[in-house]
Short mmCIF file of C-alpha atoms (C1' of nucleotides) and ligand atoms in Angstrom, two decimals:
data_model
loop_
_atom_site.label_atom_id
_atom_site.label_comp_id
_atom_site.label_asym_id
_atom_site.label_seq_id
_atom_site.Cartn_x
_atom_site.Cartn_y
_atom_site.Cartn_z
CA MET A 1 -43.98 -13.82 -51.44
CA ASN A 2 -40.42 -12.66 -51.82
CA ALA A 3 -37.74 -10.53 -50.25
CA PRO A 4 -37.52 -6.86 -51.14
CA VAL A 5 -35.74 -6.36 -54.47
CA SER A 6 -33.45 -3.70 -53.05
CA ALA A 7 -31.72 -4.09 -49.71
CA PRO A 8 -33.88 -2.56 -47.00
CA VAL A 9 -32.55 0.35 -44.98
CA LEU A 10 -31.55 -1.00 -41.61
CA THR A 11 -31.97 0.80 -38.34
CA LYS A 12 -28.98 1.26 -36.10
CA ASN A 13 -29.68 -1.83 -34.02
CA GLN A 14 -30.49 -3.94 -37.03
CA SER A 15 -27.18 -2.95 -38.63
CA LEU A 16 -25.23 -3.72 -35.51
CA VAL A 17 -26.78 -7.17 -35.17
CA PHE A 18 -26.41 -7.96 -38.85
CA ASP A 19 -22.77 -6.90 -38.87
CA VAL A 20 -21.98 -9.17 -35.96
CA LEU A 21 -23.59 -12.13 -37.72
CA ASN A 22 -22.07 -11.27 -41.03
CA ARG A 23 -18.56 -11.21 -39.63
CA THR A 24 -18.58 -14.87 -38.72
CA ASP A 25 -19.77 -17.91 -40.59
CA ALA A 26 -20.65 -19.76 -37.43
CA PRO A 27 -24.12 -19.48 -35.95
CA MET A 28 -24.60 -17.31 -32.88
CA SER A 29 -27.20 -17.31 -30.16
CA ALA A 30 -29.10 -14.13 -29.42
CA TYR A 31 -27.34 -13.83 -26.07
CA THR A 32 -23.92 -14.20 -27.66
CA ILE A 33 -24.82 -11.40 -30.02
CA LEU A 34 -25.96 -9.37 -27.05
CA ASP A 35 -22.60 -9.82 -25.37
CA LYS A 36 -20.78 -8.76 -28.52
CA LEU A 37 -22.81 -5.57 -28.58
CA ARG A 38 -22.51 -4.48 -24.95
CA ASP A 39 -19.85 -2.01 -26.04
CA HIS A 40 -22.31 -0.49 -28.45
CA GLY A 41 -24.88 0.13 -25.78
CA PHE A 42 -26.88 -3.06 -25.88
CA ARG A 43 -28.20 -3.99 -22.46
CA ALA A 44 -31.17 -6.32 -22.91
CA PRO A 45 -32.09 -9.42 -24.96
CA LEU A 46 -35.03 -7.68 -26.52
CA GLN A 47 -32.76 -5.31 -28.39
CA VAL A 48 -31.27 -8.31 -30.14
CA TYR A 49 -34.51 -10.22 -30.65
CA ARG A 50 -36.25 -7.22 -32.14
CA ALA A 51 -33.45 -6.68 -34.63
CA LEU A 52 -33.34 -10.38 -35.46
CA ASP A 53 -37.08 -10.44 -36.11
CA LYS A 54 -36.70 -7.76 -38.74
CA LEU A 55 -33.62 -9.30 -40.30
CA LEU A 56 -35.43 -12.63 -40.54
CA GLU A 57 -38.36 -10.85 -42.13
CA PHE A 58 -36.00 -9.24 -44.66
CA GLY A 59 -34.49 -12.64 -45.41
CA MET A 60 -31.04 -11.43 -44.42
CA VAL A 61 -30.70 -13.83 -41.53
CA HIS A 62 -31.78 -17.39 -40.90
CA ARG A 63 -32.69 -19.09 -37.69
CA LEU A 64 -31.26 -22.55 -37.13
CA GLU A 65 -34.00 -24.29 -35.22
CA SER A 66 -31.94 -27.22 -34.07
CA LEU A 67 -29.40 -24.86 -32.55
CA ASN A 68 -31.49 -21.95 -31.31
CA ALA A 69 -29.06 -19.78 -33.17
CA PHE A 70 -28.83 -17.40 -36.09
CA VAL A 71 -26.66 -16.99 -39.18
CA ALA A 72 -26.39 -14.35 -41.86
CA CYS A 73 -27.84 -15.55 -45.13
CA ALA A 74 -25.04 -17.00 -47.19
CA HIS A 75 -26.70 -18.35 -50.28
CA PRO A 76 -24.91 -17.54 -53.53
CA GLU A 77 -26.19 -14.36 -55.14
CA SER A 78 -27.24 -16.10 -58.35
CA GLU A 79 -29.06 -19.12 -57.11
CA CYS A 80 -30.88 -21.32 -59.60
CA CYS A 81 -34.14 -19.67 -58.65
CA GLY A 82 -33.06 -16.12 -59.33
CA HIS A 83 -33.32 -13.37 -56.77
CA GLY A 84 -32.47 -14.91 -53.47
CA HIS A 85 -34.48 -17.86 -52.23
CA GLY A 86 -37.71 -15.98 -52.13
CA HIS A 87 -39.78 -18.76 -53.52
CA GLY A 88 -37.89 -21.80 -52.35
CA SER A 89 -36.72 -23.04 -49.07
CA VAL A 90 -33.18 -23.49 -47.98
CA ALA A 91 -31.31 -26.29 -46.30
CA PHE A 92 -28.44 -26.14 -43.87
CA ALA A 93 -25.62 -28.54 -43.17
CA ILE A 94 -24.29 -27.90 -39.70
CA CYS A 95 -20.96 -29.28 -38.53
CA GLU A 96 -21.20 -30.39 -34.92
CA SER A 97 -17.46 -30.26 -34.54
CA CYS A 98 -16.36 -26.89 -35.93
CA GLY A 99 -19.73 -25.18 -36.10
CA HIS A 100 -19.47 -24.36 -39.77
CA VAL A 101 -22.77 -23.99 -41.59
CA SER A 102 -23.37 -24.52 -45.30
CA GLU A 103 -26.52 -23.07 -46.77
CA PHE A 104 -27.87 -24.62 -49.93
CA HIS A 105 -30.96 -24.95 -52.01
CA ASP A 106 -32.23 -28.07 -53.67
CA HIS A 107 -35.02 -27.51 -56.07
CA GLU A 108 -36.01 -31.13 -56.22
CA VAL A 109 -36.29 -31.43 -52.43
CA ASP A 110 -38.47 -28.37 -52.43
CA HIS A 111 -40.63 -29.86 -55.10
CA ARG A 112 -41.09 -33.16 -53.35
CA LEU A 113 -42.12 -31.49 -50.12
CA SER A 114 -44.49 -29.14 -51.95
CA ASP A 115 -46.01 -32.10 -53.74
CA TRP A 116 -46.61 -33.93 -50.52
CA ALA A 117 -48.25 -30.81 -49.11
CA LYS A 118 -50.43 -30.35 -52.15
CA ARG A 119 -51.59 -33.96 -52.02
CA LYS A 120 -52.49 -33.58 -48.36
CA GLY A 121 -54.05 -30.16 -48.69
CA PHE A 122 -51.43 -28.76 -46.33
CA LYS A 123 -50.53 -25.10 -46.83
CA PRO A 124 -46.82 -24.64 -46.06
CA ALA A 125 -45.71 -21.38 -44.50
CA LYS A 126 -42.11 -22.11 -43.61
CA THR A 127 -39.91 -25.12 -44.12
CA THR A 128 -36.93 -26.07 -41.99
CA ILE A 129 -34.27 -28.44 -43.30
CA GLU A 130 -31.19 -28.95 -41.18
CA ILE A 131 -28.58 -31.68 -41.45
CA ARG A 132 -26.37 -32.07 -38.41
CA GLY A 133 -23.15 -33.97 -38.85
CA LEU A 134 -19.49 -33.49 -39.67
CA CYS A 135 -18.14 -31.28 -42.43
CA SER A 136 -15.53 -32.67 -44.80
CA ALA A 137 -12.70 -31.06 -42.86
CA CYS A 138 -13.83 -32.46 -39.51
CA ALA A 139 -14.83 -35.89 -40.83
CA ALA A 140 -11.36 -36.55 -42.21
CA MET B 1 -27.73 -47.94 -37.57
CA ASN B 2 -31.28 -48.90 -36.70
CA ALA B 3 -33.77 -49.14 -33.90
CA PRO B 4 -34.01 -52.34 -31.87
CA VAL B 5 -35.97 -55.01 -33.72
CA SER B 6 -38.15 -55.77 -30.73
CA ALA B 7 -39.69 -53.06 -28.61
CA PRO B 8 -37.35 -52.24 -25.75
CA VAL B 9 -38.52 -52.78 -22.19
CA LEU B 10 -39.30 -49.37 -20.78
CA THR B 11 -38.61 -48.28 -17.26
CA LYS B 12 -41.42 -46.87 -15.16
CA ASN B 13 -40.63 -43.25 -15.99
CA GLN B 14 -40.10 -43.99 -19.65
CA SER B 15 -43.48 -45.73 -19.83
CA LEU B 16 -45.22 -42.87 -18.11
CA VAL B 17 -43.74 -40.30 -20.45
CA PHE B 18 -44.38 -42.38 -23.54
CA ASP B 19 -47.99 -43.01 -22.56
CA VAL B 20 -48.63 -39.31 -22.13
CA LEU B 21 -47.20 -38.58 -25.58
CA ASN B 22 -48.93 -41.52 -27.15
CA ARG B 23 -52.33 -40.44 -25.92
CA THR B 24 -52.34 -37.25 -27.94
CA ASP B 25 -51.34 -36.54 -31.50
CA ALA B 26 -50.31 -33.00 -30.71
CA PRO B 27 -46.74 -32.23 -29.69
CA MET B 28 -46.00 -31.54 -26.04
CA SER B 29 -43.22 -29.66 -24.32
CA ALA B 30 -41.19 -31.37 -21.64
CA TYR B 31 -42.73 -29.11 -19.00
CA THR B 32 -46.26 -29.90 -20.14
CA ILE B 33 -45.44 -33.58 -19.81
CA LEU B 34 -44.05 -32.88 -16.37
CA ASP B 35 -47.32 -31.24 -15.32
CA LYS B 36 -49.32 -34.21 -16.62
CA LEU B 37 -47.22 -36.53 -14.49
CA ARG B 38 -47.25 -34.66 -11.18
CA ASP B 39 -49.92 -37.06 -10.01
CA HIS B 40 -47.60 -39.93 -10.72
CA GLY B 41 -44.85 -38.53 -8.59
CA PHE B 42 -42.92 -36.46 -11.09
CA ARG B 43 -41.36 -33.41 -9.46
CA ALA B 44 -38.50 -32.19 -11.64
CA PRO B 45 -37.82 -31.53 -15.34
CA LEU B 46 -34.95 -33.97 -15.38
CA GLN B 47 -37.27 -36.88 -14.81
CA VAL B 48 -38.95 -36.01 -18.08
CA TYR B 49 -35.80 -35.16 -20.02
CA ARG B 50 -34.10 -38.36 -19.00
CA ALA B 51 -37.04 -40.45 -20.13
CA LEU B 52 -37.30 -38.48 -23.37
CA ASP B 53 -33.61 -39.03 -24.10
CA LYS B 54 -34.09 -42.76 -23.95
CA LEU B 55 -37.31 -42.72 -25.95
CA LEU B 56 -35.58 -40.65 -28.62
CA GLU B 57 -32.73 -43.12 -28.64
CA PHE B 58 -35.20 -45.97 -29.06
CA GLY B 59 -36.84 -44.11 -31.94
CA MET B 60 -40.19 -44.12 -30.17
CA VAL B 61 -40.40 -40.37 -29.89
CA HIS B 62 -39.36 -37.48 -32.08
CA ARG B 63 -38.28 -34.02 -31.13
CA LEU B 64 -39.75 -31.16 -33.14
CA GLU B 65 -36.94 -28.65 -33.24
CA SER B 66 -39.00 -25.73 -34.41
CA LEU B 67 -41.39 -26.21 -31.52
CA ASN B 68 -39.15 -27.39 -28.69
CA ALA B 69 -41.63 -30.18 -28.29
CA PHE B 70 -41.99 -33.92 -28.58
CA VAL B 71 -44.33 -36.37 -30.29
CA ALA B 72 -44.73 -40.11 -30.22
CA CYS B 73 -43.50 -41.67 -33.42
CA ALA B 74 -46.45 -42.07 -35.73
CA HIS B 75 -45.01 -43.42 -38.92
CA PRO B 76 -46.98 -46.27 -40.49
CA GLU B 77 -45.75 -49.67 -39.40
CA SER B 78 -44.93 -50.82 -42.90
CA GLU B 79 -43.10 -47.90 -44.35
CA CYS B 80 -41.47 -48.20 -47.75
CA CYS B 81 -38.12 -48.73 -46.09
CA GLY B 82 -39.15 -51.64 -43.93
CA HIS B 83 -38.81 -51.70 -40.18
CA GLY B 84 -39.42 -48.19 -38.98
CA HIS B 85 -37.39 -45.36 -40.42
CA GLY B 86 -34.11 -46.72 -39.22
CA HIS B 87 -32.17 -45.80 -42.30
CA GLY B 88 -34.08 -42.81 -43.56
CA SER B 89 -35.09 -39.54 -42.11
CA VAL B 90 -38.56 -38.36 -41.46
CA ALA B 91 -40.38 -35.16 -42.20
CA PHE B 92 -43.09 -33.44 -40.22
CA ALA B 93 -45.92 -31.19 -41.28
CA ILE B 94 -47.01 -29.10 -38.35
CA CYS B 95 -50.29 -27.18 -38.31
CA GLU B 96 -49.83 -23.83 -36.63
CA SER B 97 -53.55 -23.54 -36.04
CA CYS B 98 -54.65 -26.84 -34.52
CA GLY B 99 -51.26 -28.27 -33.61
CA HIS B 100 -51.74 -31.46 -35.56
CA VAL B 101 -48.55 -33.12 -36.74
CA SER B 102 -48.19 -35.46 -39.72
CA GLU B 103 -45.11 -37.59 -39.90
CA PHE B 104 -44.00 -38.83 -43.29
CA HIS B 105 -41.06 -40.18 -45.15
CA ASP B 106 -39.99 -39.23 -48.64
CA HIS B 107 -37.33 -41.45 -50.07
CA GLU B 108 -36.46 -39.05 -52.84
CA VAL B 109 -35.94 -36.13 -50.45
CA ASP B 110 -33.68 -38.31 -48.39
CA HIS B 111 -31.74 -39.26 -51.46
CA ARG B 112 -31.24 -35.72 -52.65
CA LEU B 113 -29.97 -34.59 -49.27
CA SER B 114 -27.66 -37.59 -49.00
CA ASP B 115 -26.35 -36.88 -52.48
CA TRP B 116 -25.60 -33.30 -51.58
CA ALA B 117 -23.79 -34.48 -48.48
CA LYS B 118 -21.79 -37.04 -50.41
CA ARG B 119 -20.73 -34.48 -52.97
CA LYS B 120 -19.58 -32.13 -50.23
CA GLY B 121 -17.94 -34.76 -48.09
CA PHE B 122 -20.38 -33.97 -45.29
CA LYS B 123 -21.20 -36.87 -42.93
CA PRO B 124 -24.84 -36.54 -41.83
CA ALA B 125 -25.75 -37.65 -38.34
CA LYS B 126 -29.31 -36.41 -38.01
CA THR B 127 -31.63 -34.63 -40.39
CA THR B 128 -34.48 -32.37 -39.41
CA ILE B 129 -37.29 -31.59 -41.84
CA GLU B 130 -40.25 -29.62 -40.54
CA ILE B 131 -42.93 -27.86 -42.52
CA ARG B 132 -44.95 -25.33 -40.56
CA GLY B 133 -48.24 -24.24 -42.04
CA LEU B 134 -51.93 -25.04 -42.04
CA CYS B 135 -53.39 -28.51 -42.27
CA SER B 136 -56.19 -29.19 -44.74
CA ALA B 137 -58.85 -28.81 -42.07
CA CYS B 138 -57.56 -25.46 -40.84
CA ALA B 139 -56.71 -24.06 -44.28
CA ALA B 140 -60.28 -24.48 -45.48
"C1'" DC C 1 -49.70 21.01 -32.81
"C1'" DA C 2 -51.97 16.39 -31.87
"C1'" DA C 3 -52.01 11.92 -33.48
"C1'" DT C 4 -49.89 8.07 -35.35
"C1'" DT C 5 -46.35 4.97 -36.23
"C1'" DG C 6 -42.12 2.65 -35.63
"C1'" DA C 7 -37.95 2.17 -33.02
"C1'" DT C 8 -35.77 1.91 -28.59
"C1'" DG C 9 -34.69 1.18 -23.42
"C1'" DT C 10 -35.42 -1.42 -19.26
"C1'" DA C 11 -37.17 -4.64 -15.96
"C1'" DA C 12 -39.37 -8.59 -14.96
"C1'" DT C 13 -40.82 -13.00 -16.00
"C1'" DA C 14 -41.68 -17.19 -18.61
"C1'" DA C 15 -40.15 -21.26 -21.03
"C1'" DC C 16 -36.77 -24.61 -22.03
"C1'" DA C 17 -32.70 -27.39 -20.63
"C1'" DT C 18 -28.54 -28.95 -18.02
"C1'" DT C 19 -25.20 -29.65 -14.10
"C1'" DA C 20 -24.19 -31.55 -9.80
"C1'" DC C 21 -24.81 -34.53 -6.35
"C1'" DA C 22 -27.23 -38.00 -3.62
"C1'" DT C 23 -29.72 -42.33 -3.51
"C1'" DA C 24 -31.81 -46.57 -5.21
"C1'" DT C 25 -32.11 -50.87 -7.93
"C1'" DC C 26 -30.52 -54.85 -9.93
"C1'" DA C 27 -27.69 -58.19 -12.00
"C1'" DA C 28 -23.19 -60.08 -12.82
"C1'" DA C 29 -18.72 -61.25 -10.68
"C1'" DA C 30 -15.90 -62.60 -7.03
"C1'" DT D 1 -23.43 -63.68 -0.21
"C1'" DT D 2 -21.07 -59.63 -0.57
"C1'" DT D 3 -19.01 -56.60 -3.74
"C1'" DT D 4 -19.05 -54.20 -7.70
"C1'" DG D 5 -20.61 -51.84 -11.71
"C1'" DA D 6 -24.17 -50.20 -14.53
"C1'" DT D 7 -28.49 -48.13 -14.93
"C1'" DA D 8 -32.27 -45.61 -13.08
"C1'" DT D 9 -34.09 -42.19 -10.01
"C1'" DG D 10 -34.81 -37.96 -6.80
"C1'" DT D 11 -33.90 -33.17 -5.91
"C1'" DA D 12 -31.91 -28.63 -5.96
"C1'" DA D 13 -29.72 -25.28 -8.22
"C1'" DT D 14 -28.41 -23.07 -12.18
"C1'" DG D 15 -27.94 -21.95 -17.02
"C1'" DT D 16 -29.90 -20.65 -21.48
"C1'" DT D 17 -33.39 -18.93 -24.58
"C1'" DA D 18 -37.43 -16.00 -25.39
"C1'" DT D 19 -41.41 -13.01 -24.25
"C1'" DT D 20 -44.50 -9.65 -21.78
"C1'" DA D 21 -45.28 -5.21 -20.06
"C1'" DC D 22 -44.55 -0.64 -19.86
"C1'" DA D 23 -42.09 3.72 -20.62
"C1'" DT D 24 -39.74 6.80 -23.81
"C1'" DC D 25 -38.09 8.76 -28.11
"C1'" DA D 26 -38.12 10.24 -32.97
"C1'" DA D 27 -40.04 10.91 -37.46
"C1'" DT D 28 -44.27 11.54 -40.11
"C1'" DT D 29 -48.57 13.39 -41.16
"C1'" DG D 30 -53.19 15.51 -41.05
ZN1 LIG E 201 -30.24 -17.52 -47.22
ZN1 LIG E 202 -16.40 -29.10 -39.23
ZN1 LIG E 203 -41.29 -41.90 -36.47
ZN1 LIG E 204 -54.86 -27.68 -38.38
#
DNA sequence: CAATTGATGTAATAACATTACATATCAAAA
DNA sequence: TTTTGATATGTAATGTTATTACATCAATTG
């Protein structure tokens, strides 16, 4: 129920995809990533999707459901809940103007949603929390 | 900042789409809706998407981002926050086994997310909260 | 070595959504 | 009543996102 303690060894394609995502703080679609990697021999969407699947599994990348796009995990190393956000879920604030994404964790939100689930007998597998709006810079 | 007080008058296409969604509690994709309405003269995706856009605007339908699908609004008539969920956001628990969707509102969750936004100077426009997992029936 | 496993390459197709343009409807304004 | 503007609709084409199917390659292991 948590990410590997040590960083997993990435395959060549996984590294390439992760590096592309890690070099920008804006989310990217799989096809945009594909285009960025044509020079490195990428030809087909599946090369990207397969790498993304693994990176998601490793917890190194997040999928933004409301955007059909992906970002490198950017949560602070020493989050309140210790090693990564293995046990808690994460929320994203997405600026619709500049595309900037803030990743954060709110323990209390997590708790409230877990409580609701427990009361209803619902077994959560994955929670998505995304706030679309304007970042402080763009709202000014 | 809230849905119309009285139910809006729906056009023919809007009614057709809403009725389809309202007759099942499971989410449906736009193309599934299209197929259900072929008999009623629907031929193209846009007929569905246009109706959905309006129904979303009216607050009668919700889009499930993690599913690329739509459900009729099912929140209890007398929610804690009065008339519909005009001022608050709504959360969904989605069963990955049977497809059942529960819509609920948690004031405290809303508050925590708003607080975070306020602290960061982020101006929220729309918030998505979706919990994927197993409903009580399917988890048993 | 054979067998297994995981990663990769490629093509084709499926699923979801929008753009562009034409036409229709209806109610206010002239 | 005719014009005008706003909203709704019909249709085709296209764009974007994601998966299926199948072949190949490389490292591991019994
Ligand atoms: Zn993260
Ligand atoms: Zn911004
Ligand atoms: Zn609702
Ligand atoms: Zn279920």
